[in-house]
Amino acid sequence: MVHYAYVLYSRKLTRFYTGETADLDTRMDFHANSTANKFTGKANDWILFLKIECASKKQAMDIEAHIKRMKSSTYIKNLKKYPEMVTKLLISYNP
């Protein structure tokens, strides 16, 4: 089953949110329509900034954790700007 590591962006908060899911459409609806999530409930303008298709849930979770550990909006922007960085991540966290 395909899983995704994903990054959302809010202009209102000028912040990124990183997550993992098997159903990106449902997860996007959750973030857009829910105040239940402590972080994404603070804004209603979340857009999908980056999605990384992964071969397994473990790979998606590992990549999500890696992005969070970097604690860098520049790193996230570079993931989008330089696709080879995403390729290296997928190889590094091969299932």
Coordinates of N, CA, C and O in Angstrom, one line a residue, residues 4-21 23-24 26-32 34-52 60-61 63-69 71-77 79:
Y4 N 2.3 8.3 2.1 CA 2.9 9.5 1.7 C 3.4 10.2 3.0 O 2.8 10.2 4.0
A5 N 4.6 10.8 2.8 CA 5.1 11.8 3.8 C 4.7 13.1 3.1 O 4.8 13.3 1.9
Y6 N 4.1 14.1 3.8 CA 3.7 15.3 3.2 C 4.0 16.5 4.1 O 4.2 16.4 5.3
V7 N 4.0 17.6 3.4 CA 4.3 18.9 4.1 C 3.2 19.9 3.6 O 2.9 20.1 2.4
L8 N 2.5 20.5 4.6 CA 1.5 21.5 4.4 C 2.2 22.9 4.7 O 3.1 23.0 5.5
Y9 N 1.6 23.9 4.1 CA 2.1 25.3 4.4 C 0.9 26.2 4.6 O -0.1 26.1 3.9
S10 N 1.0 27.0 5.6 CA 0.0 28.0 5.9 C 0.6 29.4 5.8 O 1.5 29.8 6.4
R11 N 0.0 30.2 4.9 CA 0.4 31.6 4.7 C 0.1 32.4 6.0 O 0.9 33.3 6.4
K12 N -1.1 32.1 6.5 CA -1.5 32.9 7.7 C -0.5 32.7 8.9 O -0.2 33.7 9.5
L13 N 0.0 31.5 9.1 CA 0.9 31.2 10.2 C 2.4 31.3 9.7 O 3.3 31.3 10.5
T14 N 2.6 31.3 8.4 CA 3.9 31.2 7.8 C 4.7 30.1 8.4 O 5.8 30.2 8.8
R15 N 4.0 28.9 8.5 CA 4.6 27.7 9.1 C 4.3 26.5 8.2 O 3.3 26.5 7.4
F16 N 5.1 25.5 8.4 CA 5.0 24.2 7.7 C 4.5 23.2 8.7 O 4.7 23.3 9.9
Y17 N 3.8 22.2 8.2 CA 3.3 21.1 9.0 C 3.7 19.8 8.2 O 3.4 19.7 7.1
T18 N 4.3 18.8 8.9 CA 4.7 17.6 8.3 C 4.0 16.4 8.8 O 3.8 16.4 10.0
G19 N 3.5 15.5 7.9 CA 2.7 14.4 8.4 C 2.9 13.2 7.5 O 3.7 13.2 6.5
E20 N 2.2 12.1 7.8 CA 2.3 10.9 7.1 C 0.8 10.3 7.0 O 0.1 10.4 7.9
T21 N 0.5 9.7 5.8 CA -0.8 9.2 5.6 C -0.8 8.2 4.5 O 0.0 8.2 3.6
D23 N -4.0 8.0 2.9 CA -5.0 8.6 2.1 C -4.9 10.1 2.2 O -5.4 10.8 3.1
L24 N -4.2 10.6 1.2 CA -3.9 12.1 1.2 C -5.1 13.0 1.1 O -5.2 14.0 1.8
T26 N -8.3 12.4 2.1 CA -9.0 12.4 3.4 C -8.2 13.2 4.4 O -8.8 14.0 5.2
R27 N -6.9 13.0 4.4 CA -6.1 13.7 5.4 C -6.1 15.3 5.2 O -6.2 16.1 6.1
M28 N -6.1 15.7 3.9 CA -6.2 17.1 3.6 C -7.5 17.6 4.0 O -7.6 18.8 4.6
D29 N -8.6 16.9 3.8 CA -9.9 17.3 4.3 C -9.9 17.5 5.8 O -10.5 18.4 6.3
F30 N -9.3 16.5 6.5 CA -9.2 16.6 7.9 C -8.5 17.9 8.4 O -9.0 18.6 9.2
H31 N -7.4 18.2 7.8 CA -6.7 19.4 8.1 C -7.5 20.7 7.8 O -7.4 21.7 8.5
A32 N -8.2 20.7 6.7 CA -8.9 21.8 6.2 C -10.2 22.1 7.0 O -10.6 23.2 7.2
S34 N -11.0 20.7 10.3 CA -11.0 20.3 11.7 C -10.3 21.2 12.6 O -9.2 21.7 12.2
T35 N -10.8 21.5 13.7 CA -10.1 22.2 14.7 C -9.6 21.3 15.8 O -9.0 21.7 16.8
A36 N -9.8 20.0 15.6 CA -9.3 19.0 16.5 C -7.8 18.9 16.6 O -7.3 18.6 17.6
N37 N -7.2 19.1 15.5 CA -5.7 19.0 15.5 C -5.2 20.2 16.1 O -5.4 21.4 15.7
K38 N -4.4 20.0 17.1 CA -3.8 21.2 17.9 C -3.1 22.2 17.1 O -3.2 23.4 17.3
F39 N -2.3 21.7 16.1 CA -1.5 22.6 15.3 C -2.2 23.1 14.1 O -2.3 24.3 13.9
T40 N -2.7 22.2 13.2 CA -3.3 22.7 12.0 C -4.7 23.4 12.2 O -5.2 24.1 11.4
G41 N -5.3 23.2 13.4 CA -6.5 23.9 13.7 C -6.4 25.4 13.9 O -7.4 26.1 13.9
K42 N -5.2 25.9 14.0 CA -4.9 27.3 14.2 C -5.1 28.1 12.9 O -5.1 29.3 12.9
A43 N -5.2 27.4 11.7 CA -5.3 28.1 10.5 C -6.3 27.3 9.5 O -6.4 26.1 9.7
N44 N -6.8 28.0 8.6 CA -7.7 27.3 7.6 C -7.2 27.4 6.2 O -8.0 27.2 5.3
D45 N -6.0 27.8 6.0 CA -5.5 28.0 4.7 C -4.3 27.1 4.3 O -3.5 27.4 3.5
W46 N -4.3 25.9 4.9 CA -3.3 24.9 4.6 C -3.3 24.5 3.1 O -4.4 24.1 2.6
I47 N -2.2 24.5 2.5 CA -2.0 24.0 1.1 C -1.0 22.9 1.1 O -0.1 22.9 2.0
L48 N -1.1 21.9 0.2 CA -0.2 20.9 0.1 C 1.1 21.5 -0.6 O 1.1 21.9 -1.7
F49 N 2.2 21.5 0.2 CA 3.4 22.1 -0.3 C 4.3 21.0 -1.0 O 4.9 21.3 -2.0
L50 N 4.3 19.8 -0.4 CA 5.1 18.8 -0.9 C 4.5 17.4 -0.5 O 4.1 17.3 0.6
K51 N 4.5 16.5 -1.4 CA 4.2 15.1 -1.1 C 5.2 14.2 -1.6 O 5.8 14.4 -2.7
I52 N 5.6 13.2 -0.8 CA 6.6 12.2 -1.2 C 5.9 10.8 -1.1 O 5.5 10.4 0.0
A60 N 7.5 6.1 5.1 CA 6.8 7.4 5.2 C 7.0 8.0 6.6 O 7.3 9.2 6.7
M61 N 6.9 7.2 7.6 CA 7.1 7.7 9.0 C 8.5 8.1 9.2 O 8.8 9.1 9.9
I63 N 10.7 9.1 6.9 CA 11.0 10.4 6.2 C 10.3 11.6 6.9 O 10.9 12.6 7.1
E64 N 9.1 11.4 7.4 CA 8.4 12.4 8.2 C 9.2 12.8 9.4 O 9.5 14.0 9.7
A65 N 9.7 11.8 10.1 CA 10.5 12.1 11.3 C 11.8 12.8 10.9 O 12.3 13.7 11.6
H66 N 12.4 12.4 9.8 CA 13.7 13.1 9.4 C 13.4 14.5 9.1 O 14.2 15.4 9.5
I67 N 12.4 14.8 8.4 CA 12.0 16.2 8.0 C 11.8 17.0 9.3 O 12.3 18.1 9.5
K68 N 11.1 16.4 10.3 CA 10.8 17.1 11.5 C 12.1 17.4 12.3 O 12.3 18.4 12.9
R69 N 13.0 16.4 12.3 CA 14.3 16.6 13.0 C 15.1 17.7 12.5 O 15.9 18.3 13.2
K71 N 14.1 20.5 11.5 CA 13.6 21.8 12.0 C 14.0 23.0 11.2 O 14.5 24.0 11.7
S72 N 13.8 22.9 9.9 CA 14.3 24.0 9.0 C 13.3 24.2 7.8 O 13.1 23.3 7.0
S73 N 12.8 25.4 7.7 CA 11.9 25.7 6.6 C 12.8 25.8 5.3 O 12.3 25.4 4.2
T74 N 14.0 26.2 5.4 CA 14.9 26.2 4.3 C 15.1 24.8 3.7 O 15.1 24.5 2.5
Y75 N 15.3 23.8 4.6 CA 15.4 22.4 4.2 C 14.2 21.9 3.5 O 14.2 21.3 2.4
I76 N 13.0 22.3 4.0 CA 11.7 21.9 3.4 C 11.6 22.5 2.0 O 11.2 21.8 1.0
K77 N 11.9 23.8 1.9 CA 11.9 24.5 0.6 C 12.9 23.8 -0.4 O 12.6 23.7 -1.6
L79 N 13.8 20.7 -0.4 CA 13.2 19.4 -0.8 C 12.4 19.6 -2.1 O 12.4 18.8 -3.0

